[in-house]
Amino acid sequence: MKKRIALFLTLVLLLSLVACAGTNTQGNGESAQKDSAHTGDAVAQDTITLGLTGNLTGYDPASGEAIQKTAELAQDKINADGGILGKKVTIKVFDDLGSAEGAVNAVSRMLEDPNIVIMGGLVYSTCTLAVNEVVANGGKPTLVSGSTPSISDLGNPWMFRLRTDDNVQTYCAMDFLCSQAKPSAVGSIYTTDDYSYGGNLACKRYCEENGIKFVSEGGAVGDSDFTSQILKLKDAGCEAVYLNLNAAEMVIVCRQMHELGYTPMVMAGMCASNSDFIDLVEGTEVGGWYTYSEICFDSDVPGCQEFLDEYESRYGTHNPESSAIIVYGQIQLMVDAITRAGSTDPEKIKTALEQTKDTQVITGLLTCEEDHDLPGCTFVKEITAEKVEQVRALYVGNSRQY
């Protein structure tokens, strides 16, 4: 009887150890957040842990799912290539809900985890701005990808922005749009989140500097009807329209513009490349639109097609959410910085990030600027009636390359 009890207790102990090991291998959602601060010291000695945020639930969960999948793919690839500094890598993803409050909570949990040496994710401007204070006081280097220009002015010593800001991207988009449409008036529909509104302001500045009439109409995130805004642009004679909207609102605007027979030349923001936009509209509704971003599924930036091929092989799609490419670029920079630092000490990693020069990742060739921006390139693409993107121009900075 005693032998049976002893055997039973041994089995229970072994099962408990297996369960704990599984939790530490890959963070995901609420359970990962609860366990993230309790990873054992033994794991830390032979594992380097990277932390990411992603909107696994809440607003636009498709983006968070793509980040989770990218983390899994990257973790396996890094470890297959020998890890970092001879150690295995674990990448944990924390749910930021796609909201300011959720982002602060997720980053706070990563800061509490003693094994996480560098943080990333934070692909929305609203989330990036919300975590500024907690990152500044946290003492861990943090890669962000919000695109609103105000991020450059934060002066946060621990924050590094892996993204071309909206001012530069919008200049490139408008330069192309106006060279094609030669409009006397440009219209813009925006929502009041930082991402959309920031792009609207950049579009306004471009028009003012180039003597073009500018008409803008606002709405809110979650609005289900933009008929009024569309008709005002149509009545104002806007031959070209700029739409820097999130995917859900852009679907509505696209459909309603088609229903109203309003067919200006359209330049849409990067969300037009996302599956939660392009899969929900018809080719007859979106054919002939243009879109712009650092992301291009036909990109010839070194490593991009290899990543997309691996993503398709594992998950069945060659065109993931743009967050997948953005975050994979972040992870590449994390690996590079830790390797150059030769250490997991946060101060040394921060110094390595500041010294980044001509580092190749799948979003471009990166050099860290004085304000901690690491901008990439900007593609302008045409969306065909078959809902396929074709590159029409490439900009580096404000300069058109082709």
Short mmCIF file of C-alpha atoms in Angstrom, two decimals:
data_model
loop_
_atom_site.label_atom_id
_atom_site.label_comp_id
_atom_site.label_asym_id
_atom_site.label_seq_id
_atom_site.Cartn_x
_atom_site.Cartn_y
_atom_site.Cartn_z
CA MET A 1 0.00 0.00 0.00
CA LYS A 2 2.82 2.46 0.91
CA LYS A 3 4.58 1.65 -2.37
CA ARG A 4 1.40 2.47 -4.32
CA ILE A 5 1.01 5.81 -2.51
CA ALA A 6 4.64 6.68 -3.13
CA LEU A 7 4.28 5.81 -6.81
CA PHE A 8 1.11 7.93 -7.04
CA LEU A 9 2.83 10.94 -5.45
CA THR A 10 5.80 10.57 -7.79
CA LEU A 11 3.50 10.60 -10.83
CA VAL A 12 1.70 13.70 -9.53
CA LEU A 13 5.04 15.49 -9.08
CA LEU A 14 6.21 14.58 -12.58
CA LEU A 15 2.95 15.78 -14.14
CA SER A 16 3.23 19.08 -12.24
CA LEU A 17 6.78 19.64 -13.53
CA VAL A 18 5.70 18.95 -17.11
CA ALA A 19 2.83 21.43 -16.79
CA CYS A 20 5.14 24.15 -15.45
CA ALA A 21 7.66 23.58 -18.25
CA GLY A 22 4.91 23.92 -20.86
CA THR A 23 3.79 27.26 -19.43
CA ASN A 24 7.30 28.73 -19.53
CA THR A 25 7.99 27.63 -23.08
CA GLN A 26 5.46 29.89 -24.81
CA GLY A 27 3.35 32.62 -23.23
CA ASN A 28 -0.18 33.05 -24.60
CA GLY A 29 -3.11 35.06 -23.28
CA GLU A 30 -4.25 35.28 -19.67
CA SER A 31 -2.48 32.16 -18.40
CA ALA A 32 0.85 33.44 -19.69
CA GLN A 33 0.31 36.79 -17.99
CA LYS A 34 -0.42 35.16 -14.65
CA ASP A 35 2.63 32.91 -14.86
CA SER A 36 5.07 35.32 -16.51
CA ALA A 37 6.50 36.72 -13.28
CA HIS A 38 7.10 33.31 -11.73
CA THR A 39 9.51 31.68 -14.18
CA GLY A 40 12.15 29.76 -12.25
CA ASP A 41 15.78 30.91 -11.94
CA ALA A 42 16.92 27.57 -13.36
CA VAL A 43 15.19 28.40 -16.62
CA ALA A 44 16.81 31.85 -16.72
CA GLN A 45 20.30 30.36 -16.53
CA ASP A 46 20.07 28.55 -19.86
CA THR A 47 17.28 30.49 -21.61
CA ILE A 48 17.00 34.05 -22.91
CA THR A 49 13.43 35.33 -22.72
CA LEU A 50 11.97 37.96 -25.05
CA GLY A 51 8.61 39.57 -24.35
CA LEU A 52 6.00 40.79 -26.82
CA THR A 53 2.56 42.34 -26.59
CA GLY A 54 -0.22 41.47 -29.01
CA ASN A 55 -3.96 42.06 -29.07
CA LEU A 56 -4.88 38.40 -28.62
CA THR A 57 -8.37 39.43 -27.52
CA GLY A 58 -10.23 42.73 -27.65
CA TYR A 59 -9.83 44.99 -30.69
CA ASP A 60 -8.64 43.34 -33.95
CA PRO A 61 -7.62 39.91 -32.54
CA ALA A 62 -6.47 38.76 -36.00
CA SER A 63 -3.46 41.03 -35.55
CA GLY A 64 -2.66 39.49 -32.18
CA GLU A 65 -3.05 35.98 -33.56
CA ALA A 66 -0.51 36.83 -36.27
CA ILE A 67 1.92 38.11 -33.61
CA GLN A 68 1.48 34.89 -31.61
CA LYS A 69 2.17 32.77 -34.67
CA THR A 70 5.16 34.88 -35.62
CA ALA A 71 6.59 34.47 -32.11
CA GLU A 72 6.25 30.70 -32.34
CA LEU A 73 7.86 30.60 -35.79
CA ALA A 74 10.70 32.91 -34.75
CA GLN A 75 11.37 31.01 -31.53
CA ASP A 76 11.70 27.72 -33.38
CA LYS A 77 13.92 29.25 -36.08
CA ILE A 78 16.24 31.02 -33.63
CA ASN A 79 16.67 27.87 -31.56
CA ALA A 80 17.24 25.73 -34.65
CA ASP A 81 20.02 28.17 -35.59
CA GLY A 82 21.71 27.78 -32.20
CA GLY A 83 19.83 30.31 -30.09
CA ILE A 84 21.39 33.57 -28.86
CA LEU A 85 24.80 33.60 -27.18
CA GLY A 86 24.60 29.81 -27.12
CA LYS A 87 21.34 29.82 -25.13
CA LYS A 88 17.85 28.72 -26.08
CA VAL A 89 15.27 31.45 -26.60
CA THR A 90 11.75 31.69 -25.24
CA ILE A 91 9.35 34.30 -26.62
CA LYS A 92 6.34 35.16 -24.47
CA VAL A 93 3.31 37.01 -25.83
CA PHE A 94 1.15 39.09 -23.46
CA ASP A 95 -2.36 40.21 -24.37
CA ASP A 96 -2.57 44.02 -24.66
CA LEU A 97 -6.24 43.93 -25.82
CA GLY A 98 -5.35 46.49 -28.51
CA SER A 99 -6.07 49.22 -25.93
CA ALA A 100 -4.13 51.76 -23.88
CA GLU A 101 -5.09 50.18 -20.54
CA GLY A 102 -4.37 46.68 -21.81
CA ALA A 103 -0.95 47.76 -23.10
CA VAL A 104 0.05 49.26 -19.76
CA ASN A 105 -1.03 46.07 -18.01
CA ALA A 106 0.88 43.84 -20.45
CA VAL A 107 4.08 45.89 -20.26
CA SER A 108 3.87 46.01 -16.45
CA ARG A 109 3.69 42.22 -16.36
CA MET A 110 6.73 41.95 -18.64
CA LEU A 111 8.67 44.33 -16.41
CA GLU A 112 7.76 42.18 -13.40
CA ASP A 113 9.17 39.07 -15.09
CA PRO A 114 12.88 38.99 -14.11
CA ASN A 115 13.76 36.74 -17.07
CA ILE A 116 12.51 39.04 -19.86
CA VAL A 117 15.49 41.08 -21.05
CA ILE A 118 13.89 43.04 -23.89
CA MET A 119 10.31 43.86 -24.84
CA GLY A 120 8.46 44.47 -28.10
CA GLY A 121 5.12 44.38 -29.88
CA LEU A 122 3.09 47.56 -29.26
CA VAL A 123 2.13 47.96 -32.92
CA TYR A 124 -0.57 50.59 -32.27
CA SER A 125 0.26 54.25 -31.66
CA THR A 126 -2.33 54.49 -28.87
CA CYS A 127 -0.69 51.58 -27.04
CA THR A 128 2.82 52.96 -27.59
CA LEU A 129 1.94 56.38 -26.17
CA ALA A 130 0.12 54.83 -23.21
CA VAL A 131 3.14 52.82 -22.02
CA ASN A 132 5.67 55.68 -22.28
CA GLU A 133 5.91 56.36 -18.56
CA VAL A 134 6.00 52.74 -17.42
CA VAL A 135 8.70 51.94 -20.02
CA ALA A 136 10.75 55.02 -19.06
CA ASN A 137 10.77 53.86 -15.43
CA GLY A 138 11.08 50.15 -16.19
CA GLY A 139 14.73 49.80 -17.13
CA LYS A 140 14.23 47.38 -20.04
CA PRO A 141 14.77 48.23 -23.72
CA THR A 142 11.46 48.25 -25.57
CA LEU A 143 10.81 48.10 -29.31
CA VAL A 144 7.58 49.73 -30.47
CA SER A 145 5.93 50.17 -33.85
CA GLY A 146 3.32 52.85 -33.44
CA SER A 147 3.59 55.25 -36.35
CA THR A 148 2.29 58.55 -34.97
CA PRO A 149 5.01 61.24 -35.26
CA SER A 150 4.69 62.30 -31.60
CA ILE A 151 6.48 59.11 -30.51
CA SER A 152 9.72 60.65 -31.79
CA ASP A 153 9.28 63.53 -29.33
CA LEU A 154 8.89 61.40 -26.19
CA GLY A 155 12.61 61.35 -25.42
CA ASN A 156 12.26 57.96 -23.73
CA PRO A 157 15.75 56.46 -23.23
CA TRP A 158 14.38 52.91 -23.17
CA MET A 159 12.02 53.12 -26.15
CA PHE A 160 13.03 52.42 -29.77
CA ARG A 161 10.58 52.85 -32.63
CA LEU A 162 10.98 50.30 -35.46
CA ARG A 163 8.75 52.09 -37.95
CA THR A 164 8.70 54.93 -40.46
CA ASP A 165 6.49 57.59 -38.91
CA ASP A 166 3.21 58.79 -40.40
CA ASN A 167 4.63 62.14 -41.53
CA VAL A 168 7.17 60.47 -43.80
CA GLN A 169 4.87 57.69 -45.01
CA THR A 170 2.02 60.10 -45.69
CA TYR A 171 4.31 62.46 -47.59
CA CYS A 172 5.35 59.55 -49.82
CA ALA A 173 1.73 58.41 -50.29
CA MET A 174 0.51 61.91 -51.12
CA ASP A 175 3.44 62.58 -53.44
CA PHE A 176 2.42 59.54 -55.46
CA LEU A 177 -1.33 60.17 -55.26
CA CYS A 178 -1.09 63.79 -56.39
CA SER A 179 1.36 62.96 -59.18
CA GLN A 180 -1.22 60.48 -60.52
CA ALA A 181 -4.56 62.24 -59.88
CA LYS A 182 -3.38 65.87 -60.08
CA PRO A 183 -6.36 66.83 -57.88
CA SER A 184 -7.65 70.32 -57.21
CA ALA A 185 -9.11 69.00 -53.93
CA VAL A 186 -8.16 66.10 -51.66
CA GLY A 187 -10.56 64.60 -49.12
CA SER A 188 -9.79 62.63 -45.96
CA ILE A 189 -11.97 60.48 -43.70
CA TYR A 190 -10.45 59.69 -40.33
CA THR A 191 -11.29 58.40 -36.87
CA THR A 192 -10.15 60.00 -33.62
CA ASP A 193 -7.56 57.39 -32.60
CA ASP A 194 -3.91 58.52 -32.71
CA TYR A 195 -3.07 56.42 -35.77
CA SER A 196 -5.87 57.66 -38.00
CA TYR A 197 -5.93 61.27 -36.81
CA GLY A 198 -2.15 61.60 -37.06
CA GLY A 199 -2.25 60.51 -40.69
CA ASN A 200 -5.05 62.99 -41.37
CA LEU A 201 -2.95 65.86 -40.00
CA ALA A 202 0.04 64.81 -42.10
CA CYS A 203 -2.17 64.74 -45.21
CA LYS A 204 -3.47 68.22 -44.37
CA ARG A 205 0.08 69.58 -44.05
CA TYR A 206 1.05 68.12 -47.42
CA CYS A 207 -1.95 69.73 -49.12
CA GLU A 208 -1.33 73.09 -47.48
CA GLU A 209 2.33 73.07 -48.50
CA ASN A 210 1.39 72.22 -52.09
CA GLY A 211 -1.55 74.59 -52.51
CA ILE A 212 -4.21 71.85 -52.74
CA LYS A 213 -7.67 72.29 -51.23
CA PHE A 214 -8.12 69.89 -48.31
CA VAL A 215 -11.46 68.63 -46.95
CA SER A 216 -11.56 66.28 -43.96
CA GLU A 217 -14.43 64.58 -42.17
CA GLY A 218 -14.06 62.66 -38.90
CA GLY A 219 -15.76 59.74 -37.20
CA ALA A 220 -15.11 57.42 -34.27
CA VAL A 221 -13.62 53.96 -33.97
CA GLY A 222 -16.56 51.55 -34.08
CA ASP A 223 -18.82 53.75 -36.22
CA SER A 224 -20.97 51.73 -38.63
CA ASP A 225 -22.04 54.46 -41.05
CA PHE A 226 -19.83 56.96 -42.90
CA THR A 227 -22.40 58.01 -45.51
CA SER A 228 -22.46 61.62 -44.33
CA GLN A 229 -18.68 62.00 -44.48
CA ILE A 230 -18.49 60.42 -47.94
CA LEU A 231 -21.18 62.65 -49.39
CA LYS A 232 -19.50 65.78 -48.04
CA LEU A 233 -16.25 64.85 -49.83
CA LYS A 234 -18.16 64.03 -53.00
CA ASP A 235 -20.08 67.32 -52.88
CA ALA A 236 -16.82 69.22 -52.30
CA GLY A 237 -15.45 67.83 -55.57
CA CYS A 238 -12.57 65.85 -54.07
CA GLU A 239 -10.97 63.93 -56.97
CA ALA A 240 -8.62 62.09 -54.60
CA VAL A 241 -9.30 60.68 -51.13
CA TYR A 242 -6.92 59.69 -48.33
CA LEU A 243 -8.14 56.96 -45.94
CA ASN A 244 -5.85 56.21 -43.01
CA LEU A 245 -8.38 54.07 -41.16
CA ASN A 246 -8.34 50.87 -39.16
CA ALA A 247 -9.58 47.83 -41.07
CA ALA A 248 -13.11 47.63 -39.65
CA GLU A 249 -13.95 51.24 -40.51
CA MET A 250 -12.20 51.03 -43.88
CA VAL A 251 -14.42 48.11 -44.92
CA ILE A 252 -17.50 50.23 -44.24
CA VAL A 253 -16.15 53.28 -46.08
CA CYS A 254 -15.10 51.18 -49.06
CA ARG A 255 -18.50 49.53 -49.37
CA GLN A 256 -20.46 52.74 -48.90
CA MET A 257 -18.36 54.70 -51.41
CA HIS A 258 -19.13 51.99 -53.97
CA GLU A 259 -22.84 52.03 -53.13
CA LEU A 260 -22.94 55.82 -53.48
CA GLY A 261 -21.15 55.74 -56.84
CA TYR A 262 -18.26 57.85 -55.57
CA THR A 263 -15.09 56.82 -57.42
CA PRO A 264 -12.20 59.19 -56.63
CA MET A 265 -8.60 57.98 -56.72
CA VAL A 266 -8.07 56.49 -53.24
CA MET A 267 -4.90 56.19 -51.17
CA ALA A 268 -5.53 53.88 -48.21
CA GLY A 269 -3.33 53.24 -45.19
CA MET A 270 -1.56 50.01 -44.38
CA CYS A 271 -4.69 48.31 -43.01
CA ALA A 272 -5.86 47.91 -46.62
CA SER A 273 -3.26 45.13 -46.88
CA ASN A 274 -4.70 43.21 -43.93
CA SER A 275 -6.88 40.16 -44.41
CA ASP A 276 -9.55 41.65 -42.14
CA PHE A 277 -10.03 44.32 -44.80
CA ILE A 278 -9.21 42.72 -48.13
CA ASP A 279 -11.10 39.49 -47.41
CA LEU A 280 -14.27 41.40 -46.54
CA VAL A 281 -14.56 43.62 -49.62
CA GLU A 282 -15.25 42.80 -53.25
CA GLY A 283 -12.76 43.36 -56.04
CA THR A 284 -15.29 45.64 -57.73
CA GLU A 285 -15.33 47.80 -54.59
CA VAL A 286 -11.59 48.12 -54.04
CA GLY A 287 -10.04 47.58 -57.48
CA GLY A 288 -7.91 50.57 -58.48
CA TRP A 289 -7.27 51.76 -54.93
CA TYR A 290 -3.72 52.45 -53.80
CA THR A 291 -2.23 51.61 -50.42
CA TYR A 292 1.09 52.29 -48.75
CA SER A 293 3.20 50.88 -45.93
CA GLU A 294 6.60 49.46 -45.08
CA ILE A 295 4.99 46.09 -45.74
CA CYS A 296 4.80 44.47 -49.16
CA PHE A 297 4.06 40.81 -49.77
CA ASP A 298 6.08 41.00 -53.00
CA SER A 299 8.92 42.82 -51.25
CA ASP A 300 12.45 42.17 -52.43
CA VAL A 301 13.86 43.31 -49.06
CA PRO A 302 16.30 40.54 -48.03
CA GLY A 303 14.67 37.86 -45.90
CA CYS A 304 11.07 38.97 -46.42
CA GLN A 305 10.06 36.30 -48.94
CA GLU A 306 11.80 33.59 -46.89
CA PHE A 307 9.75 34.62 -43.84
CA LEU A 308 6.50 34.67 -45.84
CA ASP A 309 7.27 31.23 -47.31
CA GLU A 310 7.91 29.83 -43.82
CA TYR A 311 4.74 31.45 -42.50
CA GLU A 312 2.71 29.96 -45.35
CA SER A 313 4.28 26.53 -44.86
CA ARG A 314 3.33 26.52 -41.19
CA TYR A 315 0.03 28.41 -41.15
CA GLY A 316 -1.35 28.18 -44.69
CA THR A 317 -1.31 31.82 -45.77
CA HIS A 318 1.36 33.80 -47.64
CA ASN A 319 -0.23 37.14 -46.77
CA PRO A 320 -0.47 37.39 -42.97
CA GLU A 321 -1.55 40.47 -41.05
CA SER A 322 0.98 43.29 -41.37
CA SER A 323 1.70 42.92 -37.65
CA ALA A 324 3.42 39.60 -38.41
CA ILE A 325 6.06 41.24 -40.62
CA ILE A 326 6.49 44.22 -38.29
CA VAL A 327 7.01 42.04 -35.20
CA TYR A 328 9.29 39.60 -37.00
CA GLY A 329 11.48 42.60 -37.85
CA GLN A 330 11.45 43.55 -34.16
CA ILE A 331 12.55 40.06 -33.16
CA GLN A 332 15.37 40.14 -35.72
CA LEU A 333 16.60 43.41 -34.21
CA MET A 334 16.32 41.99 -30.67
CA VAL A 335 18.51 39.03 -31.63
CA ASP A 336 21.01 41.30 -33.36
CA ALA A 337 21.25 43.72 -30.43
CA ILE A 338 21.71 41.01 -27.79
CA THR A 339 24.35 39.34 -29.96
CA ARG A 340 26.26 42.58 -30.47
CA ALA A 341 25.95 43.40 -26.76
CA GLY A 342 27.33 39.96 -25.91
CA SER A 343 25.11 40.10 -22.86
CA THR A 344 21.53 40.05 -21.58
CA ASP A 345 22.19 43.08 -19.39
CA PRO A 346 19.49 45.64 -20.30
CA GLU A 347 21.89 48.60 -20.27
CA LYS A 348 24.24 46.85 -22.67
CA ILE A 349 21.36 45.86 -24.97
CA LYS A 350 20.14 49.48 -24.96
CA THR A 351 23.61 50.67 -25.94
CA ALA A 352 23.74 48.11 -28.74
CA LEU A 353 20.37 49.33 -30.05
CA GLU A 354 21.60 52.93 -30.02
CA GLN A 355 24.63 51.84 -32.05
CA THR A 356 22.54 50.03 -34.68
CA LYS A 357 23.77 50.91 -38.15
CA ASP A 358 22.78 49.31 -41.46
CA THR A 359 21.22 46.28 -39.78
CA GLN A 360 19.12 44.28 -42.24
CA VAL A 361 15.69 43.08 -41.13
CA ILE A 362 12.66 42.21 -43.25
CA THR A 363 11.21 45.74 -43.01
CA GLY A 364 14.37 47.40 -44.33
CA LEU A 365 17.93 48.45 -43.55
CA LEU A 366 17.92 49.96 -40.06
CA THR A 367 20.04 52.68 -38.51
CA CYS A 368 19.18 54.15 -35.11
CA GLU A 369 18.64 57.91 -35.23
CA GLU A 370 19.19 60.31 -32.35
CA ASP A 371 15.51 60.19 -31.37
CA HIS A 372 15.62 56.36 -31.27
CA ASP A 373 13.70 56.01 -34.54
CA LEU A 374 14.78 53.19 -36.87
CA PRO A 375 12.81 53.92 -40.06
CA GLY A 376 12.43 51.52 -42.97
CA CYS A 377 11.13 52.05 -46.49
CA THR A 378 7.68 52.92 -47.90
CA PHE A 379 5.98 50.95 -50.67
CA VAL A 380 3.08 52.32 -52.71
CA LYS A 381 0.95 49.52 -54.15
CA GLU A 382 -2.08 49.30 -56.40
CA ILE A 383 -4.88 46.90 -55.45
CA THR A 384 -6.24 45.15 -58.54
CA ALA A 385 -9.80 43.93 -59.13
CA GLU A 386 -8.47 40.46 -58.22
CA LYS A 387 -7.44 41.96 -54.85
CA VAL A 388 -3.75 41.49 -55.59
CA GLU A 389 -1.24 44.20 -54.69
CA GLN A 390 1.22 45.40 -57.33
CA VAL A 391 4.12 47.67 -56.35
CA ARG A 392 4.01 51.03 -58.14
CA ALA A 393 6.67 52.98 -56.21
CA LEU A 394 9.32 52.62 -53.50
CA TYR A 395 10.46 55.48 -51.28
CA VAL A 396 13.42 55.67 -48.91
CA GLY A 397 12.84 58.63 -46.64
CA ASN A 398 11.02 61.18 -48.79
CA SER A 399 12.90 60.19 -51.92
CA ARG A 400 11.20 58.09 -54.59
CA GLN A 401 13.46 55.31 -55.85
CA TYR A 402 11.22 54.07 -58.67
#
